[in-house]
Structure formats: structure tokens, C-alpha cells
XYZ file of N, CA and C in Angstrom:
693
model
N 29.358 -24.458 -7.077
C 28.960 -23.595 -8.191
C 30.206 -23.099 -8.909
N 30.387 -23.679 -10.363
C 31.539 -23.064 -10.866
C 31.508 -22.573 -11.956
N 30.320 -22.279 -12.319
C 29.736 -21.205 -13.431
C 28.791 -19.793 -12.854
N 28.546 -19.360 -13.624
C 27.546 -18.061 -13.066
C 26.345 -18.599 -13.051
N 25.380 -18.343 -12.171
C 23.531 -18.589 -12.225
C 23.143 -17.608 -13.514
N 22.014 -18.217 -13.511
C 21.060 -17.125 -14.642
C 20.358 -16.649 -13.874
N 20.046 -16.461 -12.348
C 19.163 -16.085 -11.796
C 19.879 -15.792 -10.113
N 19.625 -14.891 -10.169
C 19.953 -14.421 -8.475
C 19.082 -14.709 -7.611
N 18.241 -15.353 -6.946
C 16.905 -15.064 -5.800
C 17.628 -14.433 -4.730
N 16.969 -13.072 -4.190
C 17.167 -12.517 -2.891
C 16.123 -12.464 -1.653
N 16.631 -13.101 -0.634
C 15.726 -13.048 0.493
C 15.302 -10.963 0.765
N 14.669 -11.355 1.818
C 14.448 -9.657 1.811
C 15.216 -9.090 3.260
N 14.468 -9.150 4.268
C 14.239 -8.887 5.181
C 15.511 -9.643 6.310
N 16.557 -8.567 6.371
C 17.943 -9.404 6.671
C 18.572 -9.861 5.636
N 18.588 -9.515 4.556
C 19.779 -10.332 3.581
C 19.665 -8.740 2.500
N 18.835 -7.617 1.993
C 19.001 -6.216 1.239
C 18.559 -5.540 2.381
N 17.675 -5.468 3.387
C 17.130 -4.264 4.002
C 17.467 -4.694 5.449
N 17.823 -3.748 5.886
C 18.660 -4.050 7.706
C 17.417 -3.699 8.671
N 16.099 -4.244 8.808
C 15.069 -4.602 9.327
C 15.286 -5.390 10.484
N 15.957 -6.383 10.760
C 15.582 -7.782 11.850
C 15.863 -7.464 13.038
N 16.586 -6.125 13.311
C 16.934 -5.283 14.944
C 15.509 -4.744 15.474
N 14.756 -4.167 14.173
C 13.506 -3.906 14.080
C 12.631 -4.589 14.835
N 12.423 -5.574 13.535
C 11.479 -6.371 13.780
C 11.647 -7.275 15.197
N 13.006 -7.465 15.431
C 13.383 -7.647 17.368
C 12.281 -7.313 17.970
N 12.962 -5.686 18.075
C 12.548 -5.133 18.956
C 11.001 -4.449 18.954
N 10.360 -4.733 17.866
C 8.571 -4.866 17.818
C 8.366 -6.001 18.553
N 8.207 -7.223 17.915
C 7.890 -8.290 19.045
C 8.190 -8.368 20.527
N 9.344 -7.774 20.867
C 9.586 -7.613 22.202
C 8.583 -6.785 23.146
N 7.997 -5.590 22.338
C 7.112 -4.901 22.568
C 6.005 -4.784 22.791
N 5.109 -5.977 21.448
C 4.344 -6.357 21.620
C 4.114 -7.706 22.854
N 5.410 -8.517 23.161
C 4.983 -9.211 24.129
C 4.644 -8.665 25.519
N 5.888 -7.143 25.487
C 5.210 -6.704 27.053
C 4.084 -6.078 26.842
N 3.426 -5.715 26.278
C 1.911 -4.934 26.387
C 0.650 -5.977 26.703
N 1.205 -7.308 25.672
C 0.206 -8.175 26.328
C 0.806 -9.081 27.630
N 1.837 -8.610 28.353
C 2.081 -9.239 29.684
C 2.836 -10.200 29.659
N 4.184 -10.305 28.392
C 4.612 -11.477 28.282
C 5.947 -10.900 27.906
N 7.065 -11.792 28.353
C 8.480 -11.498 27.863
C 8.776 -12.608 26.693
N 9.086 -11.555 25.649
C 9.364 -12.784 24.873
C 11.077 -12.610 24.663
N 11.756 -13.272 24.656
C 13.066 -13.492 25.198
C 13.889 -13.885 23.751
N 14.832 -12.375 23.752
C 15.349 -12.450 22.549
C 15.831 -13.814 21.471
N 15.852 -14.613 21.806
C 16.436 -15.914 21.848
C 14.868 -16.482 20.569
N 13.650 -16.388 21.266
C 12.703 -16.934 21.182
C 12.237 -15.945 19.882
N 12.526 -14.221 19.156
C 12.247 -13.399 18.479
C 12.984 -13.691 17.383
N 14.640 -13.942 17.909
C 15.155 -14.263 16.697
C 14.749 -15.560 16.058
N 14.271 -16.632 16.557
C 13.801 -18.292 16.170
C 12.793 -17.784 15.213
N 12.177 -16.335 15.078
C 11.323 -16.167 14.154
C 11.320 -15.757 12.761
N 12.352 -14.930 12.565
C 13.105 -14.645 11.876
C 13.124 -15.540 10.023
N 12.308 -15.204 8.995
C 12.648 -15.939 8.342
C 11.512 -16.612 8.115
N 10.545 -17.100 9.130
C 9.878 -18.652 9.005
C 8.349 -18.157 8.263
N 7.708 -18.987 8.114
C 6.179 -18.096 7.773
C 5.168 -17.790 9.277
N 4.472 -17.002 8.583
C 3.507 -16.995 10.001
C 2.875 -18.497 10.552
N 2.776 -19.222 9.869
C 2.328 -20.392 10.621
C 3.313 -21.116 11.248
N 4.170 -21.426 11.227
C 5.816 -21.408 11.992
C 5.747 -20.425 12.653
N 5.803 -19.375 12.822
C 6.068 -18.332 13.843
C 4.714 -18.694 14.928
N 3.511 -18.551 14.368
C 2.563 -19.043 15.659
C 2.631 -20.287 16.333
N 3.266 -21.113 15.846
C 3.521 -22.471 16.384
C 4.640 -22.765 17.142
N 5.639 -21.406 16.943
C 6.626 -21.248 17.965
C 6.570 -20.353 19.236
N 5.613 -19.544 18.899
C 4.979 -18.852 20.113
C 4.033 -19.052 21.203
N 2.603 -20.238 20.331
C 2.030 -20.674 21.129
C 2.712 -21.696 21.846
N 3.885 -22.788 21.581
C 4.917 -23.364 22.177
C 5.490 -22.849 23.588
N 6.010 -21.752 23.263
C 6.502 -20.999 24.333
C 5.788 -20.047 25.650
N 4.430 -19.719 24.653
C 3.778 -18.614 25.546
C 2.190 -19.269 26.032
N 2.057 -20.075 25.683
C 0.423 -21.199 26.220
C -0.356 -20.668 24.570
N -1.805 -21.168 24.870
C -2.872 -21.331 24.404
C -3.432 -19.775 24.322
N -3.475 -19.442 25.661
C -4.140 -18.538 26.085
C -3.184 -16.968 25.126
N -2.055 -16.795 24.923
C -1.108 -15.475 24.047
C -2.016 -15.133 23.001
N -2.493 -13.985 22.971
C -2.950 -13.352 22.073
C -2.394 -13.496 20.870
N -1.529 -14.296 19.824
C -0.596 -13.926 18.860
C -0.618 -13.405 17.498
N -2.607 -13.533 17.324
C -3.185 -12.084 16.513
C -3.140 -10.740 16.576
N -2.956 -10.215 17.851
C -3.165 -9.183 19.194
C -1.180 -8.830 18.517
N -0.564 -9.664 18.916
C 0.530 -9.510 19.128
C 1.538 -9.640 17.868
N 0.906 -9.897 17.044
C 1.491 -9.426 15.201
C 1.503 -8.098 15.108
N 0.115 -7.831 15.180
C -0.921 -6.470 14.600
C 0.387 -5.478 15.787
N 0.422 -5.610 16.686
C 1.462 -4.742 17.266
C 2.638 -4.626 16.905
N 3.197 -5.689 16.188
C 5.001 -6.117 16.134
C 4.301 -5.421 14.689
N 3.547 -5.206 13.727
C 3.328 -4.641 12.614
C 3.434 -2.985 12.837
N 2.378 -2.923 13.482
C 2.434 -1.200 14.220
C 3.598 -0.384 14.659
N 4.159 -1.809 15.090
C 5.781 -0.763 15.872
C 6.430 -0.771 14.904
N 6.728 -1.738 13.661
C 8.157 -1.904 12.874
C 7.259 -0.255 11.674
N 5.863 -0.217 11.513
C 5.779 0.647 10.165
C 5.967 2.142 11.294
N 5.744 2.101 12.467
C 5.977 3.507 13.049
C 7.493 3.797 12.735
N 8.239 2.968 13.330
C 9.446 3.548 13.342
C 10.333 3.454 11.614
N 9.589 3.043 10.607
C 9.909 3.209 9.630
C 9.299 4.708 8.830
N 8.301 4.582 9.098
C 7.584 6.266 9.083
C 8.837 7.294 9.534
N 9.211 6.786 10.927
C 9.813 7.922 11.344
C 11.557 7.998 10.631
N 11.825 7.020 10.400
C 13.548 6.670 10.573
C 13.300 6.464 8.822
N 12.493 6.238 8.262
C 13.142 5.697 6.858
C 13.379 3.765 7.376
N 13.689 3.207 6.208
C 14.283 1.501 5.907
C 15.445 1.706 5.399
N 16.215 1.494 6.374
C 18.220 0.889 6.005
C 18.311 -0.127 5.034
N 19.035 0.066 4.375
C 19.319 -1.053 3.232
C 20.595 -1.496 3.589
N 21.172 -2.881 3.618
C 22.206 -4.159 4.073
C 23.505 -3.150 3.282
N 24.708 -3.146 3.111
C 25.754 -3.272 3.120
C 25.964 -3.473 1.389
N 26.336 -2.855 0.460
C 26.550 -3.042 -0.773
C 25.726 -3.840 -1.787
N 24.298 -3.618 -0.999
C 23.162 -4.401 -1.798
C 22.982 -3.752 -3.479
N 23.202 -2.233 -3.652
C 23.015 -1.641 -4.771
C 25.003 -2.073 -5.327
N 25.202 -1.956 -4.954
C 26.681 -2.787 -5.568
C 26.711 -3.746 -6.356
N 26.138 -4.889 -5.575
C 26.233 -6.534 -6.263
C 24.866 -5.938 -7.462
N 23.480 -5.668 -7.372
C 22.567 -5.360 -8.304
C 23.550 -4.785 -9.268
N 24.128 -3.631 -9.323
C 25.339 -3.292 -10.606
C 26.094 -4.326 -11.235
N 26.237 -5.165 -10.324
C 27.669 -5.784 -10.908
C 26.492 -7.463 -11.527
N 25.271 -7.317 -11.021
C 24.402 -8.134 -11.495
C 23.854 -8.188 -13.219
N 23.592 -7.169 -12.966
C 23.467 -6.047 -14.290
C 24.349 -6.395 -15.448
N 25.535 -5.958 -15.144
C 26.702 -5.757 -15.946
C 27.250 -7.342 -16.317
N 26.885 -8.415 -15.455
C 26.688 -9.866 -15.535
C 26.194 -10.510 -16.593
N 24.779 -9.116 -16.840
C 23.171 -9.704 -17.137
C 22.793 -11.076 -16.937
N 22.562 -10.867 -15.400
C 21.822 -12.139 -14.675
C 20.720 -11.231 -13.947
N 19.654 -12.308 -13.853
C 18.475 -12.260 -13.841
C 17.813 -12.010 -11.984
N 17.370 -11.306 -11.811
C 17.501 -10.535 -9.782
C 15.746 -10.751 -9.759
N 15.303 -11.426 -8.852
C 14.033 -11.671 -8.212
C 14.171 -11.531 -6.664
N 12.964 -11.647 -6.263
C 13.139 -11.646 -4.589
C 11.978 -12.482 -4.023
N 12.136 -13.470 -2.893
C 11.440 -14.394 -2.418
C 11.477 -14.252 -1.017
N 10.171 -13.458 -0.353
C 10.470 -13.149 1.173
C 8.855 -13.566 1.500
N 9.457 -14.367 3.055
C 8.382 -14.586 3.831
C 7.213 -13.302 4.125
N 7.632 -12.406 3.694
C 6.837 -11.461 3.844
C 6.030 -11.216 3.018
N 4.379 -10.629 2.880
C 3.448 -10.640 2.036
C 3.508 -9.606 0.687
N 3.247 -9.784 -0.200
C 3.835 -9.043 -1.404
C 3.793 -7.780 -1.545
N 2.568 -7.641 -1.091
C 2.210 -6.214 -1.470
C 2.590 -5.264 -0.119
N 2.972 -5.365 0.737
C 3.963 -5.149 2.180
C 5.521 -5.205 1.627
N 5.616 -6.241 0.962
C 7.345 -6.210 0.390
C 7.404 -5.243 -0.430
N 6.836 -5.084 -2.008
C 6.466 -4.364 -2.510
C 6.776 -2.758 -2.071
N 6.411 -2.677 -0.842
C 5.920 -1.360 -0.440
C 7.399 -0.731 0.460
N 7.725 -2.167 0.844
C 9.303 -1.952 1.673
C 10.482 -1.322 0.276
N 10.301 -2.337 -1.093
C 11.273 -2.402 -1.738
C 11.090 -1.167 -2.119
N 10.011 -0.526 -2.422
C 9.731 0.804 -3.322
C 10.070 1.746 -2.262
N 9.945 1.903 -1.228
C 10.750 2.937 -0.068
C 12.655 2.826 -0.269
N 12.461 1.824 -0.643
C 14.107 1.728 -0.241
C 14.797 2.279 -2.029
N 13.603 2.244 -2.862
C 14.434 2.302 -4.086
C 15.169 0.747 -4.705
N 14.719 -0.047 -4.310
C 15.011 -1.729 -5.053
C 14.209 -2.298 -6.015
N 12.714 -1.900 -5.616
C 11.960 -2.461 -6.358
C 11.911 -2.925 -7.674
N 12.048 -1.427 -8.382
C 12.518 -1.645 -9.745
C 13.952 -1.920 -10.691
N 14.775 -2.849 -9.542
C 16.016 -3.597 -9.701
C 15.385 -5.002 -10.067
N 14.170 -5.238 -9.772
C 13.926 -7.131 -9.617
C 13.156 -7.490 -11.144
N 13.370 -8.393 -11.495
C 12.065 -8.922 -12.274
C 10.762 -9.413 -11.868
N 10.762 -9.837 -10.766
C 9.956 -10.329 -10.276
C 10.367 -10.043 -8.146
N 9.295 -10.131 -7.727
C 8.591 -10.274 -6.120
C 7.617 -11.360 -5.495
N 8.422 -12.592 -5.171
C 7.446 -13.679 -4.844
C 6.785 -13.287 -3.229
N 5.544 -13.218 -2.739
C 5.749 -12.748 -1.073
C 5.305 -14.369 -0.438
N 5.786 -14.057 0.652
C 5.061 -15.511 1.556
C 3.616 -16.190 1.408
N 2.450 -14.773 1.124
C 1.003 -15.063 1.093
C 0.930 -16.212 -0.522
N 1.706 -16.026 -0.892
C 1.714 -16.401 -2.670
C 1.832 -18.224 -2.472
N 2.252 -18.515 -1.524
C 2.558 -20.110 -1.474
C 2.059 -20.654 -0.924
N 1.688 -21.964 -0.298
C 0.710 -22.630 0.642
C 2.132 -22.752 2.109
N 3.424 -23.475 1.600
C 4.039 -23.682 2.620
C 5.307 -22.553 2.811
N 5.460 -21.917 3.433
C 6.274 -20.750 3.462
C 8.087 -21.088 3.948
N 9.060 -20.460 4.031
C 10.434 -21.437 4.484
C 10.267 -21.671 5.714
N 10.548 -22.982 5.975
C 11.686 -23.596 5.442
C 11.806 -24.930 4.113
N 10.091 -24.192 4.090
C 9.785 -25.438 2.706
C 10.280 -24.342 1.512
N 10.574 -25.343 0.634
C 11.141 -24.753 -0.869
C 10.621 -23.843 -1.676
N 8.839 -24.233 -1.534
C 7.715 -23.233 -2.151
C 8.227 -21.926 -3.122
N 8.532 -21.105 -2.101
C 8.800 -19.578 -2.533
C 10.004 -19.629 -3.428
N 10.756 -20.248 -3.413
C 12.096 -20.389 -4.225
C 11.641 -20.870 -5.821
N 11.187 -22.048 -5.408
C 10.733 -22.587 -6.905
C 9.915 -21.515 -7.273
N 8.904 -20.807 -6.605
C 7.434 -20.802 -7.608
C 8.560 -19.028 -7.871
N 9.779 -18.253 -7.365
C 10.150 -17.260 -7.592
C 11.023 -17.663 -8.935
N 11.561 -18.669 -9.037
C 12.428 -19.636 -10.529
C 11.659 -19.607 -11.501
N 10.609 -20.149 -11.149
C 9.476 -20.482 -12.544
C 8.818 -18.996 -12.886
N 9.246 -17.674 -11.607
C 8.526 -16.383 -12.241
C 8.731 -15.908 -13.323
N 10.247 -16.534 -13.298
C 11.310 -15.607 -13.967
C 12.067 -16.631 -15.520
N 10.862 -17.657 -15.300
C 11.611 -18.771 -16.392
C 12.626 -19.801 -16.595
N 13.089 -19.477 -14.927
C 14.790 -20.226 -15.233
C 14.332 -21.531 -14.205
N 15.227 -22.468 -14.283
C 15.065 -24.066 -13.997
C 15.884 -23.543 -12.182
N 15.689 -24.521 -11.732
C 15.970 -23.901 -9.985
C 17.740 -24.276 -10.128
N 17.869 -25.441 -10.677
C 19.519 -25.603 -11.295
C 20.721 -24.675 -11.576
N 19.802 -23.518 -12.294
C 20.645 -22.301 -12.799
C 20.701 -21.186 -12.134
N 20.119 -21.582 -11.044
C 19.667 -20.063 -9.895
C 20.801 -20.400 -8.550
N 21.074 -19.014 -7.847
C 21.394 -19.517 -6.424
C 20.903 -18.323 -5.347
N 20.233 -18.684 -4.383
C 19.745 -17.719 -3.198
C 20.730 -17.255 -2.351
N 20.124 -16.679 -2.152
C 21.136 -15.107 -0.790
C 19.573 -15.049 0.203
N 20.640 -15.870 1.288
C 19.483 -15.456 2.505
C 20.636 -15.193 3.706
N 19.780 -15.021 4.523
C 20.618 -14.467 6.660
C 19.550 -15.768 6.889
N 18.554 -16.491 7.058
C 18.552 -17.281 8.147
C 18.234 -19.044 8.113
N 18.439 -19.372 9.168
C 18.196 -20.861 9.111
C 16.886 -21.661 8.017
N 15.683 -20.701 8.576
C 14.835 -21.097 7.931
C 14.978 -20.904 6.119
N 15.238 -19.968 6.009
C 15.665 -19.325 4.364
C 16.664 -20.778 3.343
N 17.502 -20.863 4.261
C 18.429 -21.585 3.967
C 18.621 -23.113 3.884
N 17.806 -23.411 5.016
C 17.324 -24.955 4.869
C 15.776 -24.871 3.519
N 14.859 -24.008 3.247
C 14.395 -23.801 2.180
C 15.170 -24.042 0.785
N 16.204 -23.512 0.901
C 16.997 -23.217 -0.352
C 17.611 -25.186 -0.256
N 17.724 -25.441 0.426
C 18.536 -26.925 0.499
C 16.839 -27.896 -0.302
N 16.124 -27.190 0.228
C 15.041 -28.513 0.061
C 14.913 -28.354 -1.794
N 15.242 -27.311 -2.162
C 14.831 -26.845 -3.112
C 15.548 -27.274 -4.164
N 17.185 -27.528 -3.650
C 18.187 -28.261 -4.469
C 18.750 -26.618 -5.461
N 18.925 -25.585 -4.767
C 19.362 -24.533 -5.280
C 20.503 -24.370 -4.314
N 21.593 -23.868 -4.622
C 22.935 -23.183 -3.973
C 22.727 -21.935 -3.207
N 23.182 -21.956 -2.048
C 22.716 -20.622 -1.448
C 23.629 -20.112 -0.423
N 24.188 -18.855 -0.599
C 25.400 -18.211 -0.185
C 24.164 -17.412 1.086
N 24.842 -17.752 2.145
C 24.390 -17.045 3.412
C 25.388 -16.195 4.313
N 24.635 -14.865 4.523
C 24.714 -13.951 4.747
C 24.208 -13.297 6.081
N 24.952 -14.159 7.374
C 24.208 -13.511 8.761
C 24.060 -12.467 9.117
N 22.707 -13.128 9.801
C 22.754 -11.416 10.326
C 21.915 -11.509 12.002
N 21.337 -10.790 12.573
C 21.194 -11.056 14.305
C 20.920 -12.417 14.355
N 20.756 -13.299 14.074
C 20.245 -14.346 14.125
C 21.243 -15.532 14.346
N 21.836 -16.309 14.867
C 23.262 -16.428 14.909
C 22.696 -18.039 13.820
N 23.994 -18.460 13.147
C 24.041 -19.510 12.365
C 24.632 -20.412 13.137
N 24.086 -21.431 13.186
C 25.212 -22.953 13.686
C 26.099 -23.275 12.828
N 27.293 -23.819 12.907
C 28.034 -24.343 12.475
C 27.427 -25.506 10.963
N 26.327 -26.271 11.614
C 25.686 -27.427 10.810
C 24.777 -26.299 9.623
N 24.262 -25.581 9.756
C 23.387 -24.467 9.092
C 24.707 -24.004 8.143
N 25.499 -23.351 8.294
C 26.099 -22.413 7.831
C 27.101 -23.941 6.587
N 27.624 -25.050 6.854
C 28.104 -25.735 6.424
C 26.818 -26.487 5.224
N 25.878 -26.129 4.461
C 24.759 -26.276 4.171
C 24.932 -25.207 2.838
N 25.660 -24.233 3.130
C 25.700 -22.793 2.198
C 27.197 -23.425 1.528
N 27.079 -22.769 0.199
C 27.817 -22.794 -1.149
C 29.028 -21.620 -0.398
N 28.630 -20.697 -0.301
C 29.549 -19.897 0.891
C 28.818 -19.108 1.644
N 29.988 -19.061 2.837
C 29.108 -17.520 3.737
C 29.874 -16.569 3.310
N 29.345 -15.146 3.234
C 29.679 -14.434 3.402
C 29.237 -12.974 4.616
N 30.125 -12.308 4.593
C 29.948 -11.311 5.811
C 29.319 -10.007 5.143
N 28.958 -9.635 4.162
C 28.487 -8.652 3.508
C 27.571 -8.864 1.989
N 26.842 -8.061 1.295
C 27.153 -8.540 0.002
C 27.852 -7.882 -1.035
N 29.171 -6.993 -0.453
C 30.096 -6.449 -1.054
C 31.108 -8.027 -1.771
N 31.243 -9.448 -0.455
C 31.733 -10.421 -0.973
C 31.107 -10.934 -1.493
N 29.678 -11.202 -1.660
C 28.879 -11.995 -3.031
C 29.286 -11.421 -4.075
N 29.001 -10.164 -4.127
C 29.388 -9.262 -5.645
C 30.731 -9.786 -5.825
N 32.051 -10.007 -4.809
C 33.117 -10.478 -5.849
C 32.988 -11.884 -5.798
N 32.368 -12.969 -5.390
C 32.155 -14.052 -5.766
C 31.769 -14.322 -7.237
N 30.651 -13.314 -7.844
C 29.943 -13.570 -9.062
C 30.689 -12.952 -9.719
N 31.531 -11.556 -9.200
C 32.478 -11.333 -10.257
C 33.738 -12.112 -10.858
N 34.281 -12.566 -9.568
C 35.173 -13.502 -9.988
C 34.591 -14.906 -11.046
N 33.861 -15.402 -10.824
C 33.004 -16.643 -11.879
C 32.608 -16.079 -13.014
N 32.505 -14.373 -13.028
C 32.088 -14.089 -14.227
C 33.069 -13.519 -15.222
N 34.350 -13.118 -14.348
C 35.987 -13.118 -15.304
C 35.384 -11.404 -14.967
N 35.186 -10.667 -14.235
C 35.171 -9.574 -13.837
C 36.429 -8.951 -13.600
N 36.511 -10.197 -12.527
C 38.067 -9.136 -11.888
C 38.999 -10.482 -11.622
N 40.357 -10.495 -11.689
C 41.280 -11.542 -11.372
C 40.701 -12.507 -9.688
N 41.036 -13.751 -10.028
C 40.985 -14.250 -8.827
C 42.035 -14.145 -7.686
N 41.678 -14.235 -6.065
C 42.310 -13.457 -5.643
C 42.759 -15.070 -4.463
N 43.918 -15.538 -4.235
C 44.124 -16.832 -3.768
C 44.350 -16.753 -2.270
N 44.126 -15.424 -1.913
C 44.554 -15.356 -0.372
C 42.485 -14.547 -0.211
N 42.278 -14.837 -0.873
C 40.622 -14.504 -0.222
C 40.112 -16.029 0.085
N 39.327 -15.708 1.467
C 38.014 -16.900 1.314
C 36.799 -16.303 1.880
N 36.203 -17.054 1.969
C 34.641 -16.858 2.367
C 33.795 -17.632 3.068
């Protein structure tokens, strides 16, 4: 990428709002109540994917017999309790890069496996909401990531060709989405660990999105380029 996008797509959940310790540690919760360890390893693999991927990785692991209706509705219960109680953390210079997005005037949507009107409800707690043009949720598509779906149909929300756009996600699934999609996508880990082959897939990684913001600033003649930075 050696021009600016016309379009930003942002994942949600792990890439603006610091949720996925959360959402951990709900599923963990819900597996011991219904009598099952689900083994951090196996919580983070979820991370990202749609619910039909996520049940197909659970009934995998846990039989036929795992409640994993039983055991949503709980990993749901625990993540909105302790958001009730604690408030939703927002990622690391997420209202930063939106400024410096702004001041760009490039175009900010969001495309999360998560259902809209639930995202919606996350972004408007956190104060993001009305940063985006648009909110694509997972329910909105037939195939959820690591298929392309949500990316394109969040491009075409907003008018722009998938060419001129590039995504910001944290996970495997997000990111191999963004590949199918033929969009550029700067990844941004987070509990979820990246492979080497995953992470070599991304336009860059970065460790925050204090360094996306100077990525787009630098392409956008913001601020001098800096020859002892990488990413």
C-alpha cells in the first residue's frame, strides 16, 4: 500500500475495544457450569470466527452431547455482567488514529463478527459509534470470517471498491477474511497469538493503533518519514 485508502474497515472486538480477556474468561465459565473445561487454547481458536465456526469448533472438542446453546447464552451473561459492572475498555489510541482519520478525510466503518445491534450497543457505550459511517454485524452476511462476506458487503456500505480500502483486525480468522477479500490488512494482536505464516499475510503488524495512525500519517504527508521505524 503506497497511497492512502478511501476507506478504513475496523474489526471490533480486539482490534478498538479490549473485550477478548473478557470474552476468555466467559466461555471458560460457561464451560465449567456445564461440566466442561474448555482450555484456554481452545477459547482463544474462537476469537474472531462466526458462530457457526465457533460451534463446529466446540462440538469438535467437547462431543455431540455440549450444550453450546446453554453455553453462549452464559459466555453472553457473563461478558454483559461484568460490563454493567466495569464499563467496556477501549484498545490503545483507537480515538487517536479516528482524529488523524478525520483530518485524512478517509472514510471509518466497522465489520465485526458480532451481531449489529449488540455492536451497536458496545460502540455507543464506548462513545465510537458515532465516529463510523457505517456498522456491518456478523448476523448481516450468510458466511461470517474467515470468509470475505463482511468486508465486501462493509465496502459496498460505504461506496468504495474493496481496492481502495484496508482492514485493521487482531485475529487469524479476521485476517485470512481480509486476504480472501483481496483488501490490505494491518494486524494488530492481541490474546490470541499470531503465527508467523498469519502475521506474514498482513500489509503490516502493528503493536498498537497509535502505529497505524503513523502509518496513514506518514502516506498521508502528515508527519516526516521516520527511517529507523518499522512495523
Amino acid at each position: 500500500m503506497k497511497t492512502l485508502p478511501k476507506l478504513v474497515i475496523f474489526d471490533m472486538d480486539g482490534t478498538m475495544l479490549d473485550t477478548e480477556p473478557v470474552s476468555l474468561a466467559g466461555m471458560i465459565h460457561a464451560g465449567k457450569i456445564l461440566g466442561v473445561e474448555i482450555k484456554k487454547e481452545i477459547g482463544e481458536s474462537l476469537m474472531g470466527k462466526s458462530l457457526k465456526l465457533g460451534t463446529e469448533i466446540l462440538r469438535a472438542n467437547y462431543g455431540e452431547t455440549f450444550d453450546i446453546n446453554q453455553a453462549y447464552k452464559l459466555h453472553r451473561e457473563y461478558m454483559d455482567d461484568f460490563f454493567e459492572k466495569n464499563g467496556i475498555s477501549t484498545k490503545a489510541g483507537i480515538f487517536e488514529l479516528l482524529d488523524t482519520l478525520e483530518k485524512l478525510q478517509i472514510k471509518k466503518c466497522v465489520a465485526t463478527s458480532t451481531g449489529k445491534a449488540r455492536a451497536t450497543h458496545k460502540l455507543t457505550q464506548t462513545n465510537l459509534a458515532h465516529r463510523f459511517q457505517t456498522i456491518t454485524g456478523g448476523d448481516e452476511v450468510e458466511n461470517g470470517k474467515p470468509s470475505p462476506d463482511i468486508f465486501l458487503k462493509a465496502a459496498e456500505s460505504c461506496g468504495v471498491a474493496p481496492q481502495d480500502c484496508i482492514i485493521l483486525e487482531d485475529t487469524e480468522a479476521g485476517i485470512l477474511g481480509a486476504v480472501a477479500a483481496n483488501i490490505p490488512v494491518i494486524a494488530i494482536p492481541d490474546i490470541a497469538p499470531l503465527t508467523q505464516e498469519i502475521r506474514a499475510k498482513a500489509f503490516a503488524v502493528c503493536t498498537d493503533l497509535h502505529e497505524v495512525a503513523t502509518i496513514l500519517e506518514d502516506l498521508g504527508g502528515l508527519c516526516p518519514p521516520n527511517p529507523l521505524q518499522t512495523f
